[in-house]
Every structure is written in structure tokens, then in C-alpha cells.
Short mmCIF file of C-alpha atoms and ligand atoms in Angstrom, two decimals:
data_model
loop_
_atom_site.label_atom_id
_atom_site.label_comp_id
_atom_site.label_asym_id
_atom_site.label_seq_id
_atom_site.Cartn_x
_atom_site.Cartn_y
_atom_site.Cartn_z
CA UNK S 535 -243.08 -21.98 80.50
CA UNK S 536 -241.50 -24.48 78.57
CA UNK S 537 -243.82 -27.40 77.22
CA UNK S 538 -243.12 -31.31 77.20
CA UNK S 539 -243.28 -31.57 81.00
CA UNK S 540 -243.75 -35.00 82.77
CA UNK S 541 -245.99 -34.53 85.62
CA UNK S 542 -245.85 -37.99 87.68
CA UNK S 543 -249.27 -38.71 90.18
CA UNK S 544 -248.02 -39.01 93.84
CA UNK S 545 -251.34 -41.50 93.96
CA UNK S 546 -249.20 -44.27 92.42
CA UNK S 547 -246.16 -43.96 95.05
CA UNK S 548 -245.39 -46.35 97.77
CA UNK S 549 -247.64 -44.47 101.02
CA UNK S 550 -245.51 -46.19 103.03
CA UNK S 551 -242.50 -44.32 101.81
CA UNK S 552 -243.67 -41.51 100.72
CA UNK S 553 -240.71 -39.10 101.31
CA UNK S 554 -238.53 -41.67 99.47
CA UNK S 555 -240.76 -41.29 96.68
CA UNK S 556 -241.22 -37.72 96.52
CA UNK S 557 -236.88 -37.32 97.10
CA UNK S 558 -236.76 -39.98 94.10
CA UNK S 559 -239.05 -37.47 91.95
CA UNK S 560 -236.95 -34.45 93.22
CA UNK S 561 -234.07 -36.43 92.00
CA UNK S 562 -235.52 -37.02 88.53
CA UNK S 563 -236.32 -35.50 85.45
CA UNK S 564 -240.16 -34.96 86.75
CA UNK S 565 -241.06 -31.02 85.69
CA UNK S 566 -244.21 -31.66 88.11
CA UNK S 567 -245.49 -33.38 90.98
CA UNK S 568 -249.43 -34.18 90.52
CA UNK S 569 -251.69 -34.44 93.42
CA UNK S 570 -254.69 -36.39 93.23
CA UNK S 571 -257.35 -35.13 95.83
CA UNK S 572 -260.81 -37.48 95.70
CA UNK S 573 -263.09 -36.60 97.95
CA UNK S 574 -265.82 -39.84 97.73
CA UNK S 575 -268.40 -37.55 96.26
CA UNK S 576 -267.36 -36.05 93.09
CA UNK S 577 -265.77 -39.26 92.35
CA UNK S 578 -265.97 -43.20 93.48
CA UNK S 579 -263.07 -43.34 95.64
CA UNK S 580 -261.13 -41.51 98.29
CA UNK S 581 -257.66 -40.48 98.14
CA UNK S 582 -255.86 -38.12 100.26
CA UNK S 583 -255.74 -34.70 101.61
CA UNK S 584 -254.26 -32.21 103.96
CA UNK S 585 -251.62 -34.22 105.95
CA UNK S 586 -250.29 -36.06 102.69
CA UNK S 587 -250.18 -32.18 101.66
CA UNK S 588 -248.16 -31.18 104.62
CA UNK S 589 -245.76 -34.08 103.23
CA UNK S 590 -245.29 -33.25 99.80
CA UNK S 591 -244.65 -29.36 101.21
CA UNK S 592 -241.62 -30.36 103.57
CA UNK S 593 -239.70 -32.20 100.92
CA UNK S 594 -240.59 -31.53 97.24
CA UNK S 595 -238.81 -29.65 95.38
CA UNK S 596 -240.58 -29.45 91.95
CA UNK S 597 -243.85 -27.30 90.72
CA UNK S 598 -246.60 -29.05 92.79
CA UNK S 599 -249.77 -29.23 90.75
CA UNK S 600 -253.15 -30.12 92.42
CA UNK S 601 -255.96 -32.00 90.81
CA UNK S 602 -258.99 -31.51 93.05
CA UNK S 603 -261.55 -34.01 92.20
CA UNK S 604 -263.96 -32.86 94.83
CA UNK S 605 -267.19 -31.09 94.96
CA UNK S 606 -267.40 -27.72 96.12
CA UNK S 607 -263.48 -26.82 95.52
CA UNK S 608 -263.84 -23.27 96.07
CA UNK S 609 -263.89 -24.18 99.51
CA UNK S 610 -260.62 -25.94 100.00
CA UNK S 611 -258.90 -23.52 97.26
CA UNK S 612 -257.07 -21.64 99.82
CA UNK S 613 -255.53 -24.37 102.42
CA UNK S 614 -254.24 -25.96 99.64
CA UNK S 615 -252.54 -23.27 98.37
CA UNK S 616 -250.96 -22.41 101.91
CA UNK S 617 -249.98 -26.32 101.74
CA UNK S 618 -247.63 -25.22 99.20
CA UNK S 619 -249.63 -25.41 95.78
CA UNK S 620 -248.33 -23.98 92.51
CA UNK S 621 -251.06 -24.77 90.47
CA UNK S 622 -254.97 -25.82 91.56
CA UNK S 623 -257.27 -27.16 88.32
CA UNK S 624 -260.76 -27.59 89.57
CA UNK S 625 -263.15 -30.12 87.22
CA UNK S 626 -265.83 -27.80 85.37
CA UNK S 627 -268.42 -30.13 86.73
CA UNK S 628 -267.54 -29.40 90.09
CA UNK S 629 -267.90 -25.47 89.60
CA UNK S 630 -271.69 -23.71 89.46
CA UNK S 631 -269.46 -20.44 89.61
CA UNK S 632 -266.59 -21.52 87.86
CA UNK S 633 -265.22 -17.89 86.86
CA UNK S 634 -265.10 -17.10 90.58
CA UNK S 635 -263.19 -20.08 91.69
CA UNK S 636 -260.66 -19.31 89.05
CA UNK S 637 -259.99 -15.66 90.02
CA UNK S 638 -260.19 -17.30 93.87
CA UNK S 639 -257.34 -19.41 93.01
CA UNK S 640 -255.55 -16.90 91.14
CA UNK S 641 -255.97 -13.78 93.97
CA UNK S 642 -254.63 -16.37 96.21
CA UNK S 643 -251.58 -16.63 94.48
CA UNK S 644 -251.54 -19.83 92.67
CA UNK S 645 -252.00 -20.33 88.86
CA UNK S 646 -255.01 -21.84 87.86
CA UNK S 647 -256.66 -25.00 85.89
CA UNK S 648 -259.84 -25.95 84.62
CA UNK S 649 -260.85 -29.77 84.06
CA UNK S 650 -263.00 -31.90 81.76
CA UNK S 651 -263.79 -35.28 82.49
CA UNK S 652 -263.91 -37.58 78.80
CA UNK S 653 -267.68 -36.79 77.89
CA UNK S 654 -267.39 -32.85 78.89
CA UNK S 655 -267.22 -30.94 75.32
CA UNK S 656 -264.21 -28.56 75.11
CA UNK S 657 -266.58 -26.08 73.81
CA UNK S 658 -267.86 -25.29 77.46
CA UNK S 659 -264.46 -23.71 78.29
CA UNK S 660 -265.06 -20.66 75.28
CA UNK S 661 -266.18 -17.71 78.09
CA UNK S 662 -262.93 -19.15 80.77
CA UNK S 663 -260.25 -20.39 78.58
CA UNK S 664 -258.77 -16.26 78.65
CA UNK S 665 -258.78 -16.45 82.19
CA UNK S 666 -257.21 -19.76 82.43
CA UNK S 667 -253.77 -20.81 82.92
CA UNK S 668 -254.04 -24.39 82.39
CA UNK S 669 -256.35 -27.18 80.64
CA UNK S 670 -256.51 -30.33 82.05
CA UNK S 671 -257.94 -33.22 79.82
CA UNK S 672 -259.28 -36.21 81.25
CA UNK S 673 -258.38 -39.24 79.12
CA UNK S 674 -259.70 -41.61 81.83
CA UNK S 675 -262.60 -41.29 83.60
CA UNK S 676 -261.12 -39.63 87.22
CA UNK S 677 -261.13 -41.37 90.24
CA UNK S 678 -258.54 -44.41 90.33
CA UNK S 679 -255.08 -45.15 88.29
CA UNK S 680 -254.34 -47.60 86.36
CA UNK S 681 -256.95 -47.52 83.56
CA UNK S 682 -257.24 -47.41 79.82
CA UNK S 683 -256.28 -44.05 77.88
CA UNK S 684 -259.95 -42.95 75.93
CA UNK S 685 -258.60 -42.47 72.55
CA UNK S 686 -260.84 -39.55 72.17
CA UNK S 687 -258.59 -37.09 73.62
CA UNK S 688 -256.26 -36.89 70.41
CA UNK S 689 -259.38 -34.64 69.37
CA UNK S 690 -259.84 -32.81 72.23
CA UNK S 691 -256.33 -31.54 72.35
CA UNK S 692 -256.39 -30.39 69.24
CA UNK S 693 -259.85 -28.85 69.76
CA UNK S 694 -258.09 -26.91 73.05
CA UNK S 695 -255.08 -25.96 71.05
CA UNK S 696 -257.33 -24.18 68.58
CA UNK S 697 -259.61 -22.31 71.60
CA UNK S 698 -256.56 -21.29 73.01
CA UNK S 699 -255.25 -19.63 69.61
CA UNK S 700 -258.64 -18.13 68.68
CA UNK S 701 -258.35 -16.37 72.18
CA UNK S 702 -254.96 -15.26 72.62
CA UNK S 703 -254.89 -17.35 75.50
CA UNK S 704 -251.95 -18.57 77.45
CA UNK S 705 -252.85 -22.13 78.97
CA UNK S 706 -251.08 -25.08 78.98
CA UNK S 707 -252.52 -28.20 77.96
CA UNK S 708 -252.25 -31.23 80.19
CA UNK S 709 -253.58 -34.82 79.65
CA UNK S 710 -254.05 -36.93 82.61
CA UNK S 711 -255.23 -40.68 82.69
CA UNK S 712 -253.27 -43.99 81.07
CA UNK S 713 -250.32 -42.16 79.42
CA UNK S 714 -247.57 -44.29 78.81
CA UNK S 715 -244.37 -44.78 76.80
CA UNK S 716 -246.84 -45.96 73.87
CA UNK S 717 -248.89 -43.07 73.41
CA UNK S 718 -246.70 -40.03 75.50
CA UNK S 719 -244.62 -38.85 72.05
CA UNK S 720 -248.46 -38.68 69.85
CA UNK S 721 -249.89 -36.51 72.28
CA UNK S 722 -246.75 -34.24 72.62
CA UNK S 723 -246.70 -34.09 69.33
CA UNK S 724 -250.86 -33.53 69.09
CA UNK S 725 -250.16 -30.32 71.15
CA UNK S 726 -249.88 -31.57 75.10
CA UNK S 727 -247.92 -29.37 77.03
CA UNK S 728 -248.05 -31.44 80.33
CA UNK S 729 -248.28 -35.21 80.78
CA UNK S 730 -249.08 -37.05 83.75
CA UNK S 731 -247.96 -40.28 84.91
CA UNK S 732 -249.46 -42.43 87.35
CA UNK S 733 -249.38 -46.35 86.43
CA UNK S 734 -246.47 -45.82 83.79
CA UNK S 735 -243.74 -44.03 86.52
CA UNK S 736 -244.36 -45.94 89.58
CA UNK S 737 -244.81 -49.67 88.39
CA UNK S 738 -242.18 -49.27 86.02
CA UNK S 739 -238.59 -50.85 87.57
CA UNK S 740 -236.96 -47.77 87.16
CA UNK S 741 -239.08 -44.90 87.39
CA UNK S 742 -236.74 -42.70 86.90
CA UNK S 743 -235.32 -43.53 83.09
CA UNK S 744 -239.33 -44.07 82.20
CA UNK S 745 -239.61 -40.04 83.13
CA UNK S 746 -237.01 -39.69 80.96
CA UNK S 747 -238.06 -42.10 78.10
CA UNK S 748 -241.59 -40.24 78.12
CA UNK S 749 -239.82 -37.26 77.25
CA UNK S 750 -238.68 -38.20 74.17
C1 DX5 X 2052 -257.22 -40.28 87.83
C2 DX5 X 2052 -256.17 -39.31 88.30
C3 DX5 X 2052 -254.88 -39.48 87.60
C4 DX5 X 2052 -254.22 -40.80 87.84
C5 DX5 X 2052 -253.40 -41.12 86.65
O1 DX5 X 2052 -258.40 -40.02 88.49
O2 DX5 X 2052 -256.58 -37.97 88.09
O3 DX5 X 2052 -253.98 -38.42 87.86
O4 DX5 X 2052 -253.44 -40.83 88.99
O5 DX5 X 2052 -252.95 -42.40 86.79
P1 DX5 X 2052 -252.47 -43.31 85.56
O6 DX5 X 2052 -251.33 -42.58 84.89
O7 DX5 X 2052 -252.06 -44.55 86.23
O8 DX5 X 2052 -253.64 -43.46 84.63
ZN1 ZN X 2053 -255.01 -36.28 88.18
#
């Protein structure tokens, strides 16, 4: 899979017009569409689920990557990949049998990622980052858009990158929380595959040139 790949969060669009914004994404250079699932519990706030699902199924057209910030994920695994999911990363702190949930998600037919909210050592992922496709790093802590990037990360990426070399491993590194045009080329260039964009994308005026821009 290639790398430098702009994943904008659906949980910034315009509800109201929310084919609009997923036809403006198809249109753009987006690589991914993130999904931002809260259920209340694992984090402080509530976001969306099935039905905005069913949405994003009948008209995107790009990789459709689901961030499940919910307790118990193993249980909703499956729907969401029969809503149409390419990719589901479930947080480590969310997973007592974290192993099974990512050969659940895998069996099932969807690639798989593993998350770590800001204070969660990357060392915890050495027995899963083989069976991994994907890393998600938290550089905010999860739950709402719009916050400040934890510089922090810039040493957790590089801590991944070198996990994932010791183990012959695969995965993708992805960084999600307060990216923007100011700090998207460092953490390219620190080793992030994947980028999302919440805040930066959608309250930009045209959200379409800052996918591009973050690209470079
Ligand atoms: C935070 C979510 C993020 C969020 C990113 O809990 O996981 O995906 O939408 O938004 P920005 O880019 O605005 O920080
Ligand atoms: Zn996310």
C-alpha cells in the first residue's frame, strides 16, 4: 500500500449534508475516509453509528477506515464490516482479548488496527504488532475534534516504526488527533503512513486543496 495517505474524519462534516460531504471527499485527493464511532462509555461523548454507516456505504467511494472508540468492540466488529468497512482499529484499552478481536476482524474480511490513546506505551503492542495491519496513534486524547496535537507522538512513531522492523511486520502507521498543515510534512517525514484530518479539512474554506496541501 502506498504511504502518505490523508485520511479526513467524517465527524467534522456538515450532518446535515452529509452525502455532499462524503461526494466532495470522493471527489478529492482523500486516500481514506475515517469514521469516528464513540460510544459514551469508552469515551466522553457520543458520536454516531449504524445508520450514518449505512450512509457512508451508499455513496463513498474511497477505503473506509473505522475508529471504534467503544467498549467491548468485538461485539460490533462484524456489522460494521457488513456496513462496508475496509479497515476496523479497536483501542488496546478497549480489548481484554485483544489477539482475538484482531483475528475476528481479520476472518471477517476486513484488515485490522490496533489503537493507543497518548499515555498507552507502544511497548504493549510487542506480542500483536505481527498480527497487525495497522497502528493507530492517538495524538489527542479520543473523544471530540478540534484539540491540540500532544507533541509526544513524534516519539511514538518512531518507537512503532522500529517494532514494526524488529518484527518483520507489515502495519501502517496512522496518527490521528490535531494534524494540520503545520505539523502533517514532520510526521510524514517521522515515519506516518496515514494522517487523519478532522478540524484541518472541514473548517478549512476549501477542503479540498488543504487535502492536497497536507500531502506535500
Ligand atoms: C478524536 C477522533 C479523531 C478526530 C480528529 O477522538 O478519533 O479522528 O475526529 O479530529 P481533528 O483532526 O479535528 O483533531
Ligand atoms: Zn479517529
Amino acid at each position: 500500500m502506498k504511504t502518505k495517505l490523508i485520511a479526513p474524519s467524517l465527524l467534522s462534516a456538515d450532518f446535515g449534508n452529509l452525502q455532499r460531504d462524503i461526494e466532495m471527499l470522493n471527489n478529492s485527493q482523500a486516500d481514506w475516509l475515517h469514521i469516528d464511532v464513540m460510544d459514551g462509555r469508552f469515551v466522553p461523548n457520543i458520536s454516531f453509528g449504524f445508520p450514518v454507516m449505512k450512509t457512508v456505504q451508499q455513496h463513498a467511494q474511497k477505503f473506509v477506515d473505522v475508529h471504534l472508540m467503544i467498549v467491548e468492540p468485538e461485539k460490533y466488529a462484524e456489522e460494521f464490516i457488513s456496513a462496508g468497512a475496509d479497515l476496523v482499529s479497536v483501542h488496546y484499552e478497549a480489548c481484554t482479548h485483544l489477539h482475538r478481536t484482531i483475528a475476528l476482524i481479520q476472518e471477517k474480511g476486513a484488515k485490522a488496527g490496533v489503537v493507543l490513546n497518548p499515555a498507552t506505551p507502544v511497548l504493549m503492542l510487542e506480542d500483536i504488532i505481527a498480527e497487525v495491519d495497522l497502528v493507530l496513534l492517538m495524538s489527542v486524547n479520543p473523544g471530540f475534534g478540534g484539540q491540540k496535537f500532544i507533541e509526544n507522538t513524534y516519539k511514538k512513531i518512531a518507537e512503532t516504526k522500529d517494532l514494526i522492523l524488529s518484527n518483520n511486520s507489515t502495519a501502517l502507521i496512522e496518527v490521528d488527533g490535531g494534524v494540520n498543515l503545520d505539523n502533517a510534512g514532520r510526521l510524514f517525514e517521522a515515519g506516518a503512513d496515514v494522517l487523519v484530518a478532522g478540524n484541518a479539512v472541514f473548517s478549512s474554506e476549501s477542503p479540498e486543496r488543504t487535502i492536497e496541501l497536507l500531502k506535500i
